Amino acid sequence: MNLYKPEVEAQKFWNPYTQTMPRAELDRLHLRKLQTAIEYAYARSPMYRKLLDRHKVKPEQIRTMDDFVKRLPFVDKKEILDAQAVGPPFGDALAIPEDFFHQRFATSGSTGVPLHIPLTYHSAELWGESWVYVYWAAGLRARHTFYFPFNWGIFAAFWSAYMGVRRLGATVVSGGGLDSKARLRQVEQYRPDVMLATPTYALYLGETAREIGMDLTKTSISHVIVAGEPGGSIPATRHAIEELWGARCYELYGIAELGPTNPGCPLREGVHLCEDWYHALVVDESGNPVPYGDVGEHIVTSYIQDGQPLIKYRTHDLVRWTDRPCGCGTTWLYYPGGVLGRTDHMIIVKGVNVYPSAVEALLHRVAGLSEHYEVHVDRDLTNDFVTVRAEARPDVDTARYAGLGRDAEGVFKSVIGVSIDVTVEPPGSLPRYELKAKRFFDHRPAAHRWQLAGRGDA
Amino acid sequence: MTREETLERIRDLQARVQELRRASDNPAIERTMQLLDLYCHMARWELGDVRAMNPEAEAR
């Protein structure tokens, strides 16, 4: 469908007004949005009213960005869960009558109780819009067709991506209720342009394609958009996906309860903050913002969540932020490398920070290893130590496994300067995942994980 | 068209949409006008004309 006028379709940005706004002006606009969101939450959400009262701060006292940074407490998932427990499913976290709900989501609760996520029609539209920035940057328009190889459950996952396709005005093909082989046959039948998947599943479909003798580079897919786990900003993973599909790979980084916070940069080395609908800080363990260029925990405020406000919300994701001008032309904050890891996955080996994303990137340097791996972290008296289980590619003889492990250990030692034991296992040894892959296994005592403490941590 | 001109037209459109929503007794038209009102709100935020988070909810 030729929905947009040619001169509009040729626009580089979805919303040129804000995507090219000078930083100082963007920050002034953020302050107005933050004040609006805080007033809204305080007036309507019992949880936020109690939280701000406990910290002795009123919305009208947030007059500057400094006030926002220093006076307003962080909010963690546990507080939302506690507030929801007051009157399940949403309890005191809610800011709006339930008849405004358009859709309800929940997290899996695999690490505890499920977190319930209410969306109004308004917030659903804006979750969708937040995807459109990456679609548009990738050159995708209303005439394109998007393939969703998922079962549509209660997890937010790729629902918001679907909302984004609707917002863009493009076409959706659903692969729900099918196995991987049937999905690939559907791709042949409907000839979609875009595949949306986790990096793991995009690569796993390659194994399925081999089983049925299908060459994915010969399909209609010209774009693969990945989300749900790091990978799109890890060059080796991105290249593996691009080589497998004969397509360009883009990324979006989002968080279930917040939505699609960070569309991938069209230059594909990282992600931007979607500053139309989100504000972010990146803080150290004391809760202070780190300078641009440094790594810290991503703290996000949503302007979208009118059902269940999230202000200064701890994502537990580690990112490096920068305000340096990006080659793509936007002024929005840039996170090179995307998500570098989780705060609770932070590994320190003999004083060296090791990010799981770096482990993945380095494993790809060893020819003969597949994209399937697990990182196991434990701790002795003084240090974290890491072991990696990696799968060999199907064409590698078992006699070479030990040598491949030594090669990988050598790469880790030479690049990040630490010793990591690597065991290489036969293809199919590790579990496969349709959505997020579980690759990180932490066996350390809780006291040795990242702790955000100090000012304002509620 | 400049941002200010665009905003002026959106505000005018939104006022007329709200008026029609109130006046209509046709469910289909009322729902469509409600959505149009919402999209006008979104468009104003997209252009930095920030006001309520969700005006309809806040009016209750």
Coordinates of C-alpha atoms in Angstrom, one line a residue:
Chain A
M1 CA 0.0 0.0 0.0
N2 CA 1.4 3.4 -0.9
L3 CA 0.2 5.1 2.2
Y4 CA 2.6 7.9 2.4
K5 CA 3.2 10.7 -0.1
P6 CA 6.6 10.2 -2.0
E7 CA 8.2 13.1 -0.3
V8 CA 7.1 11.9 3.1
E9 CA 8.1 8.3 2.4
A10 CA 11.6 9.6 1.6
Q11 CA 11.9 11.2 5.0
K12 CA 14.8 9.8 7.0
F13 CA 13.0 9.9 10.4
W14 CA 9.5 8.9 11.6
N15 CA 9.3 12.1 13.7
P16 CA 11.9 14.5 12.3
Y17 CA 10.7 17.2 14.7
T18 CA 12.0 15.4 17.8
Q19 CA 14.6 13.0 16.3
T20 CA 16.7 16.0 15.2
M21 CA 16.0 18.3 18.2
P22 CA 19.1 19.8 19.8
R23 CA 19.9 18.1 23.2
A24 CA 19.2 21.2 25.3
E25 CA 15.7 21.5 23.8
L26 CA 15.1 17.8 24.1
D27 CA 16.0 18.0 27.8
R28 CA 13.6 20.9 28.3
L29 CA 10.8 18.9 26.6
H30 CA 11.7 15.9 28.8
L31 CA 11.3 18.0 31.9
R32 CA 7.7 19.0 30.9
K33 CA 6.9 15.4 30.1
L34 CA 8.4 14.1 33.4
Q35 CA 6.4 16.7 35.4
T36 CA 3.2 15.6 33.6
A37 CA 3.9 11.9 34.3
I38 CA 4.8 12.5 37.9
E39 CA 1.7 14.6 38.6
Y40 CA -0.4 12.0 36.9
A41 CA 1.1 9.1 38.9
Y42 CA 0.9 11.0 42.2
A43 CA -2.7 11.9 41.7
R44 CA -4.0 8.6 40.5
S45 CA -1.7 5.7 41.6
P46 CA -1.9 4.8 45.4
M47 CA 1.6 3.2 45.1
Y48 CA 3.2 6.4 43.7
R49 CA 1.4 8.6 46.2
K50 CA 2.7 6.4 49.1
L51 CA 6.2 6.2 47.6
L52 CA 6.6 10.0 47.1
D53 CA 5.0 10.7 50.5
R54 CA 7.5 8.3 52.1
H55 CA 10.3 10.2 50.4
K56 CA 8.8 13.5 51.4
V57 CA 8.6 14.8 47.8
K58 CA 5.6 16.4 46.1
P59 CA 5.3 16.6 42.3
E60 CA 5.4 20.4 42.3
Q61 CA 8.9 20.2 43.9
I62 CA 10.3 18.6 40.7
R63 CA 11.1 21.9 39.0
T64 CA 14.4 21.0 37.3
M65 CA 16.1 17.9 35.9
D66 CA 18.4 17.9 38.9
D67 CA 15.3 17.7 41.2
F68 CA 14.2 14.7 39.2
V69 CA 17.6 13.0 39.4
K70 CA 18.2 13.7 43.1
R71 CA 14.8 13.9 44.8
L72 CA 12.7 11.2 43.1
P73 CA 13.2 7.6 44.3
F74 CA 13.9 4.7 42.0
V75 CA 11.2 2.1 41.6
D76 CA 12.0 -1.6 41.3
K77 CA 9.9 -4.5 40.0
K78 CA 9.4 -5.7 43.6
E79 CA 7.5 -2.5 44.5
I80 CA 5.2 -3.0 41.6
L81 CA 4.7 -6.6 42.6
D82 CA 4.0 -5.6 46.2
A83 CA 1.5 -3.0 45.1
Q84 CA -0.2 -5.5 42.8
A85 CA -0.4 -8.0 45.7
V86 CA -2.6 -5.5 47.7
G87 CA -5.5 -6.3 45.3
P88 CA -4.6 -8.7 42.6
P89 CA -4.0 -8.4 39.7
F90 CA -3.1 -4.7 39.7
G91 CA -3.8 -3.4 43.2
D92 CA -2.2 -0.1 44.2
A93 CA 0.0 0.1 41.1
L94 CA -3.0 1.1 39.0
A95 CA -3.7 4.7 37.9
I96 CA -6.8 4.2 35.8
P97 CA -10.2 2.5 36.0
E98 CA -10.0 -1.0 34.6
D99 CA -12.6 -0.2 31.9
F100 CA -9.9 1.8 30.1
F101 CA -7.9 -1.4 29.5
H102 CA -7.4 -2.5 26.0
Q103 CA -5.2 -5.5 26.7
R104 CA -3.6 -7.2 29.7
F105 CA -0.2 -8.8 29.6
A106 CA 1.9 -10.6 32.3
T107 CA 5.5 -11.7 32.6
S108 CA 6.2 -15.4 32.9
G109 CA 7.1 -15.2 36.6
S110 CA 10.0 -17.6 36.0
T111 CA 12.0 -15.8 38.7
G112 CA 9.1 -15.3 41.0
V113 CA 5.5 -13.9 40.8
P114 CA 4.2 -12.8 37.4
L115 CA 4.1 -9.0 36.9
H116 CA 0.8 -7.9 35.4
I117 CA 1.0 -5.2 32.7
P118 CA -2.2 -3.3 31.8
L119 CA -2.4 -1.4 28.5
T120 CA -5.0 1.2 27.5
Y121 CA -5.8 1.8 23.9
H122 CA -3.6 4.9 24.1
S123 CA -0.6 3.0 25.5
A124 CA -1.0 0.2 23.1
E125 CA -0.9 2.6 20.2
L126 CA 2.3 4.2 21.6
W127 CA 4.0 0.8 22.2
G128 CA 3.3 0.3 18.5
E129 CA 4.6 3.7 17.6
S130 CA 7.8 3.0 19.5
W131 CA 8.6 0.2 17.1
V132 CA 7.9 2.3 14.1
Y133 CA 11.1 4.3 14.6
V134 CA 13.2 1.2 13.9
Y135 CA 11.0 0.1 11.0
W136 CA 11.2 3.5 9.4
A137 CA 15.0 3.7 10.0
A138 CA 15.4 0.3 8.3
G139 CA 13.6 1.6 5.2
L140 CA 10.4 -0.3 5.9
R141 CA 7.2 1.3 4.8
A142 CA 3.4 0.5 4.5
R143 CA 4.0 -1.7 1.4
H144 CA 6.0 -4.3 3.3
T145 CA 4.9 -7.5 4.9
F146 CA 6.0 -8.6 8.3
Y147 CA 6.2 -12.3 9.5
F148 CA 5.6 -13.1 13.2
P149 CA 6.8 -16.7 14.0
F150 CA 5.2 -16.8 17.4
N151 CA 2.3 -18.1 19.4
W152 CA 0.3 -15.2 20.6
G153 CA 0.2 -15.6 24.4
I154 CA -0.1 -13.3 27.4
F155 CA 3.5 -12.3 27.2
A156 CA 4.0 -8.8 25.8
A157 CA 6.9 -10.1 23.7
F158 CA 6.2 -9.3 20.0
W159 CA 2.6 -8.1 20.5
S160 CA 4.0 -4.5 20.6
A161 CA 5.9 -5.2 17.4
Y162 CA 2.5 -6.2 15.8
M163 CA 1.0 -3.0 17.1
G164 CA 3.9 -1.2 15.4
V165 CA 3.2 -2.8 12.1
R166 CA -0.4 -1.6 12.4
R167 CA 0.8 1.9 13.2
L168 CA 3.1 1.9 10.2
G169 CA 0.2 0.7 8.0
A170 CA 2.0 -2.4 6.8
T171 CA 0.9 -6.1 6.5
V172 CA 1.1 -8.8 9.1
V173 CA 1.4 -12.6 8.6
S174 CA 1.1 -14.6 11.8
G175 CA 2.9 -17.9 12.3
G176 CA 1.1 -18.6 15.5
G177 CA 0.1 -22.2 16.2
L178 CA 2.7 -23.7 13.8
D179 CA 6.0 -25.4 14.3
S180 CA 9.2 -24.1 12.8
K181 CA 9.0 -26.2 9.6
A182 CA 5.4 -25.1 8.9
R183 CA 6.5 -21.5 9.5
L184 CA 9.2 -21.7 7.0
R185 CA 6.7 -23.2 4.5
Q186 CA 4.5 -20.2 5.2
V187 CA 7.4 -17.8 4.5
E188 CA 7.7 -19.5 1.1
Q189 CA 3.9 -19.2 0.5
Y190 CA 3.3 -15.6 1.6
R191 CA 6.7 -14.1 0.7
P192 CA 7.0 -11.6 3.6
D193 CA 9.7 -9.0 3.5
V194 CA 10.5 -8.9 7.3
M195 CA 11.1 -11.6 9.9
L196 CA 10.7 -10.6 13.6
A197 CA 12.4 -12.9 16.1
T198 CA 14.7 -13.2 18.9
P199 CA 18.3 -13.6 17.7
T200 CA 18.3 -17.2 19.0
Y201 CA 15.1 -18.1 17.1
A202 CA 16.3 -16.4 13.9
L203 CA 19.4 -18.6 14.0
Y204 CA 17.4 -21.7 15.1
L205 CA 15.3 -21.4 12.0
G206 CA 18.5 -21.9 10.1
E207 CA 18.8 -25.4 11.7
T208 CA 15.2 -26.2 10.7
A209 CA 15.8 -24.9 7.2
R210 CA 18.8 -27.2 6.9
E211 CA 16.7 -30.2 8.0
I212 CA 14.1 -29.6 5.2
G213 CA 16.7 -28.6 2.6
M214 CA 15.7 -25.0 2.4
D215 CA 18.1 -22.1 1.7
L216 CA 16.9 -19.1 3.7
T217 CA 18.9 -16.7 1.5
K218 CA 16.6 -17.6 -1.3
T219 CA 13.5 -16.6 0.6
S220 CA 11.7 -13.2 0.3
I221 CA 13.0 -12.0 3.7
S222 CA 15.1 -8.9 3.2
H223 CA 15.0 -7.7 6.8
V224 CA 15.3 -9.5 10.1
I225 CA 14.4 -7.5 13.1
V226 CA 15.5 -9.0 16.4
A227 CA 14.5 -8.2 20.0
G228 CA 14.0 -9.9 23.3
E229 CA 17.7 -10.6 24.0
P230 CA 21.1 -9.1 23.1
G231 CA 22.4 -10.0 19.7
G232 CA 21.4 -7.4 17.1
S233 CA 24.1 -5.1 18.3
I234 CA 26.7 -7.8 18.6
P235 CA 28.5 -7.8 15.2
A236 CA 29.2 -11.5 15.1
T237 CA 25.6 -12.5 16.0
R238 CA 24.2 -9.9 13.5
H239 CA 26.5 -11.1 10.8
A240 CA 25.6 -14.7 11.4
I241 CA 21.9 -13.8 11.1
E242 CA 22.5 -11.7 8.0
E243 CA 24.6 -14.5 6.4
L244 CA 21.9 -17.1 7.2
W245 CA 19.0 -15.1 5.8
G246 CA 20.8 -13.1 3.1
A247 CA 19.1 -10.1 4.8
R248 CA 19.9 -7.0 6.8
C249 CA 19.5 -7.4 10.6
Y250 CA 18.2 -4.6 12.9
E251 CA 17.5 -4.6 16.6
L252 CA 15.0 -3.2 19.1
Y253 CA 15.7 -3.3 22.8
G254 CA 12.6 -3.3 25.0
I255 CA 11.5 -4.3 28.5
A256 CA 8.2 -6.2 29.0
E257 CA 6.7 -3.8 31.6
L258 CA 8.0 -0.6 29.8
G259 CA 7.6 -1.5 26.2
P260 CA 9.9 -0.9 23.2
T261 CA 12.3 1.7 24.8
N262 CA 15.2 1.6 22.3
P263 CA 14.9 1.3 18.5
G264 CA 18.0 0.1 16.8
C265 CA 20.2 2.7 15.0
P266 CA 20.1 2.3 11.2
L267 CA 23.9 2.0 11.3
R268 CA 23.3 -1.1 13.4
E269 CA 26.1 -0.8 16.0
G270 CA 23.7 0.1 18.8
V271 CA 20.4 1.5 19.8
H272 CA 18.9 4.9 20.5
L273 CA 16.6 5.9 23.3
C274 CA 13.1 6.5 22.0
E275 CA 13.0 10.0 23.4
D276 CA 9.5 10.7 22.2
W277 CA 8.1 8.3 24.8
Y278 CA 10.8 7.5 27.3
H279 CA 13.3 9.3 29.5
A280 CA 16.4 7.5 30.7
L281 CA 19.3 7.8 33.2
V282 CA 22.3 5.5 33.4
V283 CA 23.5 5.2 37.0
D284 CA 26.3 3.6 39.0
E285 CA 25.8 1.4 42.1
S286 CA 25.5 4.5 44.3
G287 CA 22.5 5.7 42.2
N288 CA 24.4 8.6 40.6
P289 CA 24.2 9.1 36.8
V290 CA 27.5 8.0 35.2
P291 CA 29.1 10.4 32.7
Y292 CA 28.3 9.9 29.0
G293 CA 30.6 7.1 27.7
D294 CA 30.4 5.1 30.9
V295 CA 28.4 1.9 31.7
G296 CA 25.7 1.7 34.3
E297 CA 22.2 0.5 35.0
H298 CA 19.5 1.8 32.7
I299 CA 16.8 3.6 34.6
V300 CA 13.7 4.4 32.5
T301 CA 10.6 6.6 32.8
S302 CA 7.7 5.9 30.5
Y303 CA 5.4 8.5 29.1
I304 CA 3.3 5.7 27.8
Q305 CA 2.2 3.7 30.8
D306 CA -1.0 5.6 31.8
G307 CA -2.5 2.4 33.3
Q308 CA 0.5 1.5 35.5
P309 CA 3.0 4.4 35.6
L310 CA 6.7 3.6 35.7
I311 CA 8.9 6.4 36.8
K312 CA 12.6 6.0 37.4
Y313 CA 12.1 2.3 36.9
R314 CA 15.1 0.0 37.4
T315 CA 15.5 -2.2 34.3
H316 CA 18.6 -4.0 35.7
D317 CA 20.1 -3.8 32.2
L318 CA 23.6 -2.6 31.8
V319 CA 24.2 0.0 29.0
R320 CA 26.8 2.4 27.9
W321 CA 25.2 5.8 27.0
T322 CA 26.5 8.6 24.9
D323 CA 25.3 11.9 23.7
R324 CA 27.8 12.1 20.9
P325 CA 26.3 12.9 17.5
C326 CA 25.4 9.7 15.7
G327 CA 26.2 9.1 12.1
C328 CA 22.5 8.4 11.4
G329 CA 21.7 12.0 12.1
T330 CA 19.4 11.7 15.2
T331 CA 20.1 13.6 18.4
W332 CA 18.5 10.9 20.5
L333 CA 20.8 9.3 23.1
Y334 CA 22.9 6.4 21.7
Y335 CA 23.8 3.1 23.4
P336 CA 26.7 1.6 21.5
G337 CA 26.5 -2.2 21.6
G338 CA 22.9 -2.2 22.9
V339 CA 22.4 -4.0 26.2
L340 CA 25.7 -5.2 27.6
G341 CA 24.3 -7.5 30.2
R342 CA 22.2 -7.5 33.3
T343 CA 23.2 -6.0 36.6
D344 CA 22.6 -9.3 38.2
H345 CA 24.8 -10.9 35.5
M346 CA 27.7 -8.6 36.1
I347 CA 30.9 -10.7 36.4
I348 CA 34.1 -9.4 37.9
V349 CA 37.1 -11.7 37.3
K350 CA 40.2 -10.5 39.0
G351 CA 39.0 -6.9 38.8
V352 CA 38.0 -7.1 35.2
N353 CA 34.3 -6.5 34.3
V354 CA 33.1 -9.3 32.0
Y355 CA 29.8 -8.8 30.2
P356 CA 27.9 -11.8 28.9
S357 CA 27.5 -10.0 25.5
A358 CA 31.3 -9.9 25.2
V359 CA 31.4 -13.6 25.9
E360 CA 29.0 -14.2 23.0
A361 CA 30.8 -11.9 20.7
L362 CA 34.1 -13.6 21.3
L363 CA 32.7 -17.1 20.9
H364 CA 31.7 -16.2 17.4
R365 CA 35.3 -15.6 16.6
V366 CA 36.1 -19.3 16.9
A367 CA 35.2 -21.1 13.7
G368 CA 33.6 -24.4 14.4
L369 CA 31.4 -23.2 17.4
S370 CA 27.7 -22.6 16.9
E371 CA 25.6 -19.8 18.3
H372 CA 24.4 -22.0 21.2
Y373 CA 26.2 -21.6 24.5
E374 CA 25.7 -21.2 28.2
V375 CA 27.7 -19.1 30.6
H376 CA 28.0 -20.4 34.2
V377 CA 29.3 -18.1 36.9
D378 CA 30.4 -19.1 40.4
R379 CA 32.6 -17.6 43.1
D380 CA 35.4 -18.8 45.2
L381 CA 36.6 -16.9 48.3
T382 CA 37.8 -13.9 46.4
N383 CA 36.8 -14.0 42.7
D384 CA 34.0 -14.8 40.3
F385 CA 34.9 -17.5 37.9
V386 CA 33.3 -18.4 34.6
T387 CA 32.8 -21.5 32.6
V388 CA 31.2 -21.7 29.2
R389 CA 29.5 -24.6 27.6
A390 CA 29.5 -24.2 23.8
E391 CA 28.0 -26.3 21.1
A392 CA 30.1 -27.3 18.1
R393 CA 28.7 -26.9 14.6
P394 CA 27.3 -30.0 13.0
D395 CA 30.1 -30.3 10.5
V396 CA 32.9 -30.4 13.2
D397 CA 34.4 -33.8 14.1
T398 CA 34.2 -34.7 17.8
A399 CA 38.0 -35.2 17.8
R400 CA 38.3 -31.4 17.3
Y401 CA 36.2 -30.4 20.3
A402 CA 39.0 -30.1 22.8
G403 CA 41.1 -28.0 20.4
L404 CA 38.1 -25.7 19.8
G405 CA 37.7 -25.2 23.6
R406 CA 41.4 -24.3 23.9
D407 CA 41.0 -21.8 20.9
A408 CA 38.0 -20.1 22.7
E409 CA 39.9 -20.0 26.0
G410 CA 42.8 -18.4 24.1
V411 CA 40.5 -15.7 22.6
F412 CA 39.1 -14.8 26.0
K413 CA 42.6 -14.6 27.5
S414 CA 44.0 -12.5 24.8
V415 CA 41.0 -10.1 24.4
I416 CA 39.6 -9.6 27.9
G417 CA 42.6 -10.8 29.8
V418 CA 40.9 -13.4 31.9
S419 CA 40.8 -17.1 32.1
I420 CA 37.5 -18.7 31.2
D421 CA 37.1 -22.5 30.9
V422 CA 35.3 -23.6 27.8
T423 CA 33.8 -27.1 27.2
V424 CA 32.6 -27.9 23.7
E425 CA 29.7 -30.2 23.3
P426 CA 27.9 -31.9 20.4
P427 CA 25.2 -30.2 18.4
G428 CA 21.7 -30.3 20.1
S429 CA 23.2 -30.7 23.6
L430 CA 21.8 -27.3 24.8
P431 CA 18.1 -26.4 25.0
R432 CA 16.5 -24.4 22.2
Y433 CA 14.1 -21.5 22.8
E434 CA 11.4 -19.8 20.7
L435 CA 11.5 -16.6 22.7
K436 CA 14.2 -15.5 25.2
A437 CA 17.1 -18.0 25.5
K438 CA 18.4 -18.7 28.9
R439 CA 22.1 -18.5 28.6
F440 CA 23.3 -17.2 31.9
F441 CA 23.4 -19.3 35.0
D442 CA 24.5 -17.6 38.2
H443 CA 25.6 -19.8 41.1
R444 CA 27.1 -17.0 43.1
P445 CA 25.8 -16.0 46.6
A446 CA 23.4 -13.0 46.3
A447 CA 25.7 -10.7 48.2
H448 CA 28.3 -10.8 45.3
R449 CA 25.9 -9.5 42.7
W450 CA 25.3 -5.8 41.6
Q451 CA 23.6 -3.8 44.4
L452 CA 22.1 -0.5 43.7
A453 CA 22.1 1.4 47.0
G454 CA 22.2 4.9 48.4
R455 CA 20.2 8.0 47.5
G456 CA 16.6 7.6 46.6
D457 CA 16.6 3.8 46.3
A458 CA 13.3 2.9 47.8
Chain B
M1 CA 3.9 23.4 7.0
T2 CA 5.5 24.7 10.3
R3 CA 5.1 22.9 13.6
E4 CA 3.0 25.8 14.9
E5 CA 0.7 25.8 11.9
T6 CA 0.3 22.0 12.2
L7 CA -0.5 22.3 15.9
E8 CA -3.0 25.0 15.3
R9 CA -4.8 22.8 12.8
I10 CA -4.7 19.7 15.1
R11 CA -6.1 21.7 18.1
D12 CA -8.9 23.1 15.9
L13 CA -9.7 19.6 14.5
Q14 CA -9.7 18.1 18.0
A15 CA -12.2 20.6 19.2
R16 CA -14.5 19.8 16.3
V17 CA -14.1 16.1 16.8
Q18 CA -14.9 16.4 20.5
E19 CA -18.0 18.4 19.6
L20 CA -19.2 15.9 17.1
R21 CA -18.6 13.0 19.6
R22 CA -20.8 14.8 22.1
A23 CA -23.5 15.5 19.6
S24 CA -23.7 12.1 17.8
D25 CA -26.1 9.4 18.9
N26 CA -24.6 6.8 16.6
P27 CA -22.3 4.3 18.5
A28 CA -20.1 3.8 15.4
I29 CA -19.6 7.6 15.0
E30 CA -19.1 8.2 18.7
R31 CA -16.3 5.5 18.9
T32 CA -14.6 6.8 15.7
M33 CA -14.6 10.4 17.1
Q34 CA -13.3 9.1 20.4
L35 CA -10.4 7.5 18.5
L36 CA -9.8 10.6 16.5
D37 CA -9.7 12.6 19.7
L38 CA -7.1 10.2 21.0
Y39 CA -5.0 10.4 17.9
C40 CA -5.1 14.3 18.1
H41 CA -3.8 14.0 21.6
M42 CA -0.9 11.7 20.4
A43 CA -0.1 14.0 17.5
R44 CA 0.1 17.0 19.9
W45 CA 2.6 15.1 22.1
E46 CA 4.6 14.1 19.0
L47 CA 5.0 17.8 18.3
G48 CA 5.9 18.6 21.9
D49 CA 2.6 20.1 22.9
V50 CA 2.6 18.3 26.2
R51 CA -0.4 18.4 28.5
A52 CA -2.3 15.5 30.2
M53 CA -1.1 11.9 30.0
N54 CA -4.6 10.6 29.1
P55 CA -7.1 13.5 29.0
E56 CA -10.2 11.2 28.9
A57 CA -9.1 9.3 32.0
E58 CA -8.2 12.4 33.8
A59 CA -11.5 14.1 33.1
R60 CA -13.3 11.4 35.1

